[in-house]
PDB file of C-alpha atoms in Angstrom:
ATOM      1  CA  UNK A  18      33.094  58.217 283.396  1.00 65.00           C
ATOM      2  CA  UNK A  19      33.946  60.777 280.188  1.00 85.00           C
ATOM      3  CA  UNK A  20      31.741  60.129 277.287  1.00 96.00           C
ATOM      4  CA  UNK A  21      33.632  60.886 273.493  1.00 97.00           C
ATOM      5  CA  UNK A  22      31.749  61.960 270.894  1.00 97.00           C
ATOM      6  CA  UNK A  23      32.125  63.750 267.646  1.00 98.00           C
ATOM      7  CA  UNK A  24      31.172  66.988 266.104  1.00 98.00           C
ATOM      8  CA  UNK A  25      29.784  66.687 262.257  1.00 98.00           C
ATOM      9  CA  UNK A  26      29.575  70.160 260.656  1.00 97.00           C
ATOM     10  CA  UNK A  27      27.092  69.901 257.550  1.00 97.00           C
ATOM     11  CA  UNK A  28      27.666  73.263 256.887  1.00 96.00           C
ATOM     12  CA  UNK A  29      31.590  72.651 255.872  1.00 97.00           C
ATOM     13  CA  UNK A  30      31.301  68.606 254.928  1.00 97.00           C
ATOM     14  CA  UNK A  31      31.446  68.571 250.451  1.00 96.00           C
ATOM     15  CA  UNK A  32      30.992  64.598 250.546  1.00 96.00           C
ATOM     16  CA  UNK A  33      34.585  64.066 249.717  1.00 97.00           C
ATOM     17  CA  UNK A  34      34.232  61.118 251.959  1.00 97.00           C
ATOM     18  CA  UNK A  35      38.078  61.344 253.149  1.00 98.00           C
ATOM     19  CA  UNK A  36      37.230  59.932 256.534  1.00 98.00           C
ATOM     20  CA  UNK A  37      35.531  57.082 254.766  1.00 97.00           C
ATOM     21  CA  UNK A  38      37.978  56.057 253.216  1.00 97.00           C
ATOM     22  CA  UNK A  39      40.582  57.183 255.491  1.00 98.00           C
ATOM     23  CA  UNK A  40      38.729  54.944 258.115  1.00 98.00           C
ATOM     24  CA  UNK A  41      38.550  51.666 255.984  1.00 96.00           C
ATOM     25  CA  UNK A  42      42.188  51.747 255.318  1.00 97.00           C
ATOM     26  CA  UNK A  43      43.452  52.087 258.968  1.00 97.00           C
ATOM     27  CA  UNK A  44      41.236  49.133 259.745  1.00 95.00           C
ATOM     28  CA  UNK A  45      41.613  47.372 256.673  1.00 93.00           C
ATOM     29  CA  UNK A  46      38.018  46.378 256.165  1.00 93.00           C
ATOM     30  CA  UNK A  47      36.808  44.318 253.379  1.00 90.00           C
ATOM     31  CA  UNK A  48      34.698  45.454 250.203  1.00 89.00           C
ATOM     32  CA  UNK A  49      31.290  46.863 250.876  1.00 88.00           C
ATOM     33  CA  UNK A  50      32.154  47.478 254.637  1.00 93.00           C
ATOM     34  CA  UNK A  51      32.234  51.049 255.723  1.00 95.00           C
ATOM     35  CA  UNK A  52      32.519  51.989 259.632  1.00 97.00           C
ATOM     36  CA  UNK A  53      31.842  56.194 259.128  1.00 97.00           C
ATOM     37  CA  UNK A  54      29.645  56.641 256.194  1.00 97.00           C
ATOM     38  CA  UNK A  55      29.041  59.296 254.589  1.00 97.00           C
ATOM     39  CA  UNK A  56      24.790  60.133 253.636  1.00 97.00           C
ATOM     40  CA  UNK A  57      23.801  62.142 250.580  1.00 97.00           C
ATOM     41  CA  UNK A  58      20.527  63.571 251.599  1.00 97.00           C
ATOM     42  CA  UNK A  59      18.856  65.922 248.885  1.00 97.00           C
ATOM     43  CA  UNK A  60      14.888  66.793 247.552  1.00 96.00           C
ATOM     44  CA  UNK A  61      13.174  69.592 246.177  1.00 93.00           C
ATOM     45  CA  UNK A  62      12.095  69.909 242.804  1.00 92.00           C
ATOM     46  CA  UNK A  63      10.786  72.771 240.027  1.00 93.00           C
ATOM     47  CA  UNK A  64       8.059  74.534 241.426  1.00 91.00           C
ATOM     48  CA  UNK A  65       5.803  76.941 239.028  1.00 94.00           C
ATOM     49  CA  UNK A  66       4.475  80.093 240.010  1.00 94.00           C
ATOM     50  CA  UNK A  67       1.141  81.685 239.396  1.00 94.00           C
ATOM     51  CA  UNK A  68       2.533  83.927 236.529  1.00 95.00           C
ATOM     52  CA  UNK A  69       3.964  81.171 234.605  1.00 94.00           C
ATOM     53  CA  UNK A  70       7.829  81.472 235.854  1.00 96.00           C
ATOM     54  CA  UNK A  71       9.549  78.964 237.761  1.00 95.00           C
ATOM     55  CA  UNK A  72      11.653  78.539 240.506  1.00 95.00           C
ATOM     56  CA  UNK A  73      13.491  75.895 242.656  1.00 93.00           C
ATOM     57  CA  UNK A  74      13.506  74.737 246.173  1.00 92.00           C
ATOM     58  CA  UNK A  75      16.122  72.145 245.592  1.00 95.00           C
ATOM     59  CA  UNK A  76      18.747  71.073 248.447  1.00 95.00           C
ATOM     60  CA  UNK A  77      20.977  69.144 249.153  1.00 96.00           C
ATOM     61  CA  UNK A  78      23.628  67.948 252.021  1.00 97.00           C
ATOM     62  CA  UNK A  79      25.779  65.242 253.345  1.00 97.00           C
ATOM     63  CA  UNK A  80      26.243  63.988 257.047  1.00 97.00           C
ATOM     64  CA  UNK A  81      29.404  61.453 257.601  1.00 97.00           C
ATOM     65  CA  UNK A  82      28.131  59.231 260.652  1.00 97.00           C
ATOM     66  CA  UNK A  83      30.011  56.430 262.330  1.00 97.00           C
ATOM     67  CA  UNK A  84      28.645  54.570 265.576  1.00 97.00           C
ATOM     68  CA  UNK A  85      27.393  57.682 267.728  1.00 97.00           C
ATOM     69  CA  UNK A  86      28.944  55.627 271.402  1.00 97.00           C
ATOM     70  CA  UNK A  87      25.302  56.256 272.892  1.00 96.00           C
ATOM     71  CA  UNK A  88      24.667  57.043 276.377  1.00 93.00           C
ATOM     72  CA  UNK A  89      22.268  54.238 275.700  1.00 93.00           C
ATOM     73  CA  UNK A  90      23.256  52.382 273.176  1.00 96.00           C
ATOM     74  CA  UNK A  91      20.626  49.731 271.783  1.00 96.00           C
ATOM     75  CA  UNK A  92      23.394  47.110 270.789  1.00 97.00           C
ATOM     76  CA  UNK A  93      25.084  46.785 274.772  1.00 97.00           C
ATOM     77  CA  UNK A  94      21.437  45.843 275.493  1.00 96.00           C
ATOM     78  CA  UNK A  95      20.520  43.272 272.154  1.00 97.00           C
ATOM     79  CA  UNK A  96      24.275  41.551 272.757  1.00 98.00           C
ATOM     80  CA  UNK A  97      23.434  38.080 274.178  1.00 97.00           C
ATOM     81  CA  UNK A  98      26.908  37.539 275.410  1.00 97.00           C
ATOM     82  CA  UNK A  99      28.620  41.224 276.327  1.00 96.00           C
ATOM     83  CA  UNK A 100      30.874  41.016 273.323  1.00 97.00           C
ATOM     84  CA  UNK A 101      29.338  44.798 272.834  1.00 98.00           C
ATOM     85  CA  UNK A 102      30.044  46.798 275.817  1.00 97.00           C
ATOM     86  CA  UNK A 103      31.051  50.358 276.438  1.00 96.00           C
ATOM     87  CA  UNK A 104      34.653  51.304 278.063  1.00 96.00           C
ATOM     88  CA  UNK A 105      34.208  52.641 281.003  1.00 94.00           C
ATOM     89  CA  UNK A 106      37.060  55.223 280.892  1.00 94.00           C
ATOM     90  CA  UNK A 107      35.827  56.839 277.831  1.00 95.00           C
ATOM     91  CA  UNK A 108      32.064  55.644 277.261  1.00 96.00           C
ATOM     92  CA  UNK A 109      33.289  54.264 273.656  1.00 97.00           C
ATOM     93  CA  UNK A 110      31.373  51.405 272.617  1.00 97.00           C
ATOM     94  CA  UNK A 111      33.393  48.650 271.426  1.00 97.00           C
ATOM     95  CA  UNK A 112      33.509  44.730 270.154  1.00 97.00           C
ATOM     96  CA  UNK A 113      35.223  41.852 272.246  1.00 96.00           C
ATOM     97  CA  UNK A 114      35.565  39.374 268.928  1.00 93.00           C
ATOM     98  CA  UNK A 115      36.956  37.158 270.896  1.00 95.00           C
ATOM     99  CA  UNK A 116      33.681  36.598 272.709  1.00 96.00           C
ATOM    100  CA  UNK A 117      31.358  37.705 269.861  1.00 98.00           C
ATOM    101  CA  UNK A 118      29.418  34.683 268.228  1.00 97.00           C
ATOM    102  CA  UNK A 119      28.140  37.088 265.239  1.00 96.00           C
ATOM    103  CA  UNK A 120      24.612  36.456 266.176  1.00 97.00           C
ATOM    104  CA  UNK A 121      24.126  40.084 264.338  1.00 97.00           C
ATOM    105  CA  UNK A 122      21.231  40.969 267.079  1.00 97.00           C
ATOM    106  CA  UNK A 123      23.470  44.137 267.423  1.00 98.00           C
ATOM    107  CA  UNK A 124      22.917  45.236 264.372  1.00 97.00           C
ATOM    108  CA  UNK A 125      19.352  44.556 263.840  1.00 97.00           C
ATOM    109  CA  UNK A 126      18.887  47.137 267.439  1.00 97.00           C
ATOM    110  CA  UNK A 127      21.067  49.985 266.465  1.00 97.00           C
ATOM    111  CA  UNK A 128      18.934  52.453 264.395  1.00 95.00           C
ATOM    112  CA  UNK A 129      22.285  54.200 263.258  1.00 95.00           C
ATOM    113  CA  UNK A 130      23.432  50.926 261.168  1.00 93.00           C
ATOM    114  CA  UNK A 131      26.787  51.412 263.448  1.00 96.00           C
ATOM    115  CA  UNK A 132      27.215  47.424 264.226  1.00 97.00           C
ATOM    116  CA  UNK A 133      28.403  45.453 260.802  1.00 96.00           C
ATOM    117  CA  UNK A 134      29.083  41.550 260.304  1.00 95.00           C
ATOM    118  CA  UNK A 135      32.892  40.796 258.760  1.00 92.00           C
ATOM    119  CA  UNK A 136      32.010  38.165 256.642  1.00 90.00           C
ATOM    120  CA  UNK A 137      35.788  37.245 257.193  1.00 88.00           C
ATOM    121  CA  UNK A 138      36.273  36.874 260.649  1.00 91.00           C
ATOM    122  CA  UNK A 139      32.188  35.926 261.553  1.00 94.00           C
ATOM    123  CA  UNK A 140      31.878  38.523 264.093  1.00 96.00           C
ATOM    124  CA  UNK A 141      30.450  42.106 264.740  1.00 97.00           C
ATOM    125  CA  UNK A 142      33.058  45.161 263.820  1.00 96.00           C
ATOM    126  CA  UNK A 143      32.289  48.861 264.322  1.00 97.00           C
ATOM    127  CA  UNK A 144      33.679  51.916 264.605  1.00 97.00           C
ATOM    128  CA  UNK A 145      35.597  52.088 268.069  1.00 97.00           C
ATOM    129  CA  UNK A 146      36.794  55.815 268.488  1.00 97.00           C
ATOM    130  CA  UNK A 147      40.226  55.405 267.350  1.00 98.00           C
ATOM    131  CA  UNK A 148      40.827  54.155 270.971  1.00 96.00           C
ATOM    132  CA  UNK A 149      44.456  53.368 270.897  1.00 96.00           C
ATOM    133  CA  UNK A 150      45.415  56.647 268.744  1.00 96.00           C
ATOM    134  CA  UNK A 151      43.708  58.782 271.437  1.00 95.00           C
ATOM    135  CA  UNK A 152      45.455  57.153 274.216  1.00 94.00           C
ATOM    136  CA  UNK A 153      48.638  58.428 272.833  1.00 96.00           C
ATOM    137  CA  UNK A 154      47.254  62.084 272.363  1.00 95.00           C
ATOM    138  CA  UNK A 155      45.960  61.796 268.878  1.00 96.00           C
ATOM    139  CA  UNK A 156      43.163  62.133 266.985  1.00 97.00           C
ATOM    140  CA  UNK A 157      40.627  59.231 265.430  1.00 98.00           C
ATOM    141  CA  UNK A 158      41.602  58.805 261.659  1.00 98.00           C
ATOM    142  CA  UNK A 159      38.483  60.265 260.193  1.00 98.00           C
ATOM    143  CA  UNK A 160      38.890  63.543 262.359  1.00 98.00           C
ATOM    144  CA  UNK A 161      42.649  63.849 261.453  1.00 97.00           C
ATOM    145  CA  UNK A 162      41.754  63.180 257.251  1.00 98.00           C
ATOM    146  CA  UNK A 163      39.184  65.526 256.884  1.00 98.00           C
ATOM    147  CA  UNK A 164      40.502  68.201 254.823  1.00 97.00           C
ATOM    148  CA  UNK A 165      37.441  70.779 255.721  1.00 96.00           C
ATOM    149  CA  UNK A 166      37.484  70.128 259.017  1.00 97.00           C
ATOM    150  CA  UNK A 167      34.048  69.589 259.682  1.00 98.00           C
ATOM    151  CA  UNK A 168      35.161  66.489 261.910  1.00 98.00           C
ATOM    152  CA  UNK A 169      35.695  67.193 265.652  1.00 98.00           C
ATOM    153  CA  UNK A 170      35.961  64.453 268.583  1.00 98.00           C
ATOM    154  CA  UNK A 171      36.259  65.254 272.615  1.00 97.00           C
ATOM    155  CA  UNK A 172      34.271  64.947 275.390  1.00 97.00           C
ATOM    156  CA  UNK A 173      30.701  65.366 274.544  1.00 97.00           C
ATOM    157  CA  UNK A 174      30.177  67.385 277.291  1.00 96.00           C
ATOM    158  CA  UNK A 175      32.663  70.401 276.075  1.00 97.00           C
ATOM    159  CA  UNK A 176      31.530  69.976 272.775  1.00 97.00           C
ATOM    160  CA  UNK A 177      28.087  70.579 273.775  1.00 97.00           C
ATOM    161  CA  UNK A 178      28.971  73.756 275.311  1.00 97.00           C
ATOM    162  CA  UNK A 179      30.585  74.510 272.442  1.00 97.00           C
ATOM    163  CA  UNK A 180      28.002  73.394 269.285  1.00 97.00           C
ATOM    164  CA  UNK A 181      24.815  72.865 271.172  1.00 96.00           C
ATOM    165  CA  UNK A 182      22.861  69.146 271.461  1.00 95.00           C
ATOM    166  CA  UNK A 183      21.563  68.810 267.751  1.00 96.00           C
ATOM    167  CA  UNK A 184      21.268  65.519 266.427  1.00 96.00           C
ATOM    168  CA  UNK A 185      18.201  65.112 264.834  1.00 96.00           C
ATOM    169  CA  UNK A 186      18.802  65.922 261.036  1.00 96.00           C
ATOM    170  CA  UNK A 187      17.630  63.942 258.629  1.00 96.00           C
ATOM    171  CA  UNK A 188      18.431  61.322 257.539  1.00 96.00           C
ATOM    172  CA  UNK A 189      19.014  59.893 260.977  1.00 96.00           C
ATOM    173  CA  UNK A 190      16.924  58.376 263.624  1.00 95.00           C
ATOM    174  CA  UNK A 191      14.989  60.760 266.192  1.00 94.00           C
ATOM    175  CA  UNK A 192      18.041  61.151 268.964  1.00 93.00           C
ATOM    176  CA  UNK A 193      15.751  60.856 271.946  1.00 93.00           C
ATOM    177  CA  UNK A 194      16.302  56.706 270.739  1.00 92.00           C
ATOM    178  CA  UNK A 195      19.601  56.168 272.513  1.00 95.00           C
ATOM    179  CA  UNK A 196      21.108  59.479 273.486  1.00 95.00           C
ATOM    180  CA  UNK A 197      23.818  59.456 270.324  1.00 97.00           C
ATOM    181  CA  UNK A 198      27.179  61.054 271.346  1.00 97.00           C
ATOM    182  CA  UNK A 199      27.326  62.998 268.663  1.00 97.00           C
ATOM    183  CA  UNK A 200      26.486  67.007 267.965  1.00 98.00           C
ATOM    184  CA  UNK A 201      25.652  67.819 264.209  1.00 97.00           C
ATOM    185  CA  UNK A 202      26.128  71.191 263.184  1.00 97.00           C
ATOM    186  CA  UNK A 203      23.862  72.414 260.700  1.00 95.00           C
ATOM    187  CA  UNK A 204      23.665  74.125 257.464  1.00 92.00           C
ATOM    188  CA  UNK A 205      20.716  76.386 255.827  1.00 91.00           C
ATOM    189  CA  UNK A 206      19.559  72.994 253.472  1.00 92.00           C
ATOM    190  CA  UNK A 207      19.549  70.965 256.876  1.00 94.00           C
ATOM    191  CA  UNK A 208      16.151  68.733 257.446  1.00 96.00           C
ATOM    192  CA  UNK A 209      15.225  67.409 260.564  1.00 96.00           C
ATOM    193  CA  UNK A 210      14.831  63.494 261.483  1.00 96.00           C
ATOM    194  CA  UNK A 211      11.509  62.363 259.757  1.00 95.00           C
ATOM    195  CA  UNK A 212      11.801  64.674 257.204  1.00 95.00           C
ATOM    196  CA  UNK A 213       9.646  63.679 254.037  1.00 93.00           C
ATOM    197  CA  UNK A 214      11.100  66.066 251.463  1.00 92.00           C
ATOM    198  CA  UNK A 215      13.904  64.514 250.910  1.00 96.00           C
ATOM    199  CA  UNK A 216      15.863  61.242 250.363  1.00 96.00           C
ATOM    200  CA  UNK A 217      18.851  59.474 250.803  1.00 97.00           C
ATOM    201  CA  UNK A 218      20.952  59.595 247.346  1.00 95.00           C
ATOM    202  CA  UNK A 219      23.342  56.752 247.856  1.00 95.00           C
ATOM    203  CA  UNK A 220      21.828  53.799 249.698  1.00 94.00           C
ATOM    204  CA  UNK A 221      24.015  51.251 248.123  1.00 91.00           C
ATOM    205  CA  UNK A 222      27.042  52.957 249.683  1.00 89.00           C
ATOM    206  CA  UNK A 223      25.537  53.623 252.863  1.00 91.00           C
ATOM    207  CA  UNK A 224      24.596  49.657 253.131  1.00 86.00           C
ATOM    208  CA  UNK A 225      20.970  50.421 253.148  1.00 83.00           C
TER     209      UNK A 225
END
């Protein structure tokens, strides 16, 4: 089976949050519902020296994260019914609403927030690759919006070869978890997972 995945480059995302938005429209979702979100994670502060100057160690980055389609991905295993399931022609992990019962134990498993409730149709909705615009040789919406570029999706495997295995920036989860489909290229303000220097700047908008 080929496992998708996606490429995040820190080093060229600005927070624009194009693919955000650019997601939410092509799948029309409701207020306060965001499949690819995008994390402002900063810290630092004033720091003074022993001759009376100061001096900063302030930073500050963003990572735009949708569901990661894990190799093992905590919200197949929570689903009660199979509603959650990964395709087995490209490893995406997607939703069968028509079997879901929006018990929500999906979300409460996956440590990436990926699974989210549509309080209009009472079922699970996430992020599903952009499934039927790949089939017909194009890219997911996010990838295609992002005016930087710093948005790639293929088979994990190439780009692995290509941008390493890196996942574990902060803010998100340690990758060892589920085995995240995703690469994230980093810049020189990057923080690894379980970082304490920092924090997340827009919770709200993240849905935390």
């Amino acid at each position: 089976m080929a496992q998708m995945g996606f490429y995040v480059d820190t080093s060229k995302c600005t927070g624009c949050k194009t693919c955000q938005l650019s997601c939410k429209d092509k799948n029309d979702l409701p207020v306060g519902m965001n499949w690819r979100r995008v994390y402002e994670y900063s810290g630092g502060d004033w720091v003074q020296h022993e001759d009376g100057t100061f001096s900063n160690d302030v930073f500050a980055y963003y990572v735009s994260i949708s569901c990661n389609h894990c190799a093992q991905p905590a919200c197949t295993k929570a689903c009660p019914t199979g509603a959650m399931h990964k395709r087995e022609e490209d490893g995406l992990v997607v939703v069968d609403d028509t079997v879901c019962v929006g018990c929500r134990y999906c979300e409460m498993a996956c440590p990436y927030g990926a699974p989210q409730f549509n309080p209009v149709k009472k079922v699970m909705s996430k992020c599903n690759g952009c499934y039927e615009r790949v089939a017909t040789g194009q890219k997911p919406v996010c990838v295609e919006s992002c005016p930087l570029r710093a948005l790639e999706f293929g088979p994990i495997d190439e780009l692995r070869a290509r941008y390493g295995n890196r996942a574990d920036i902060a803010p998100l989860p340690d990758q060892t978890l589920t085995n995240p489909s995703v690469i994230i290229g980093t810049s020189r303000n990057s923080r690894l997972s379980g970082d304490k220097e920092g924090k997340i700047e827009n919770p709200q908008e993240v849905g935390l």
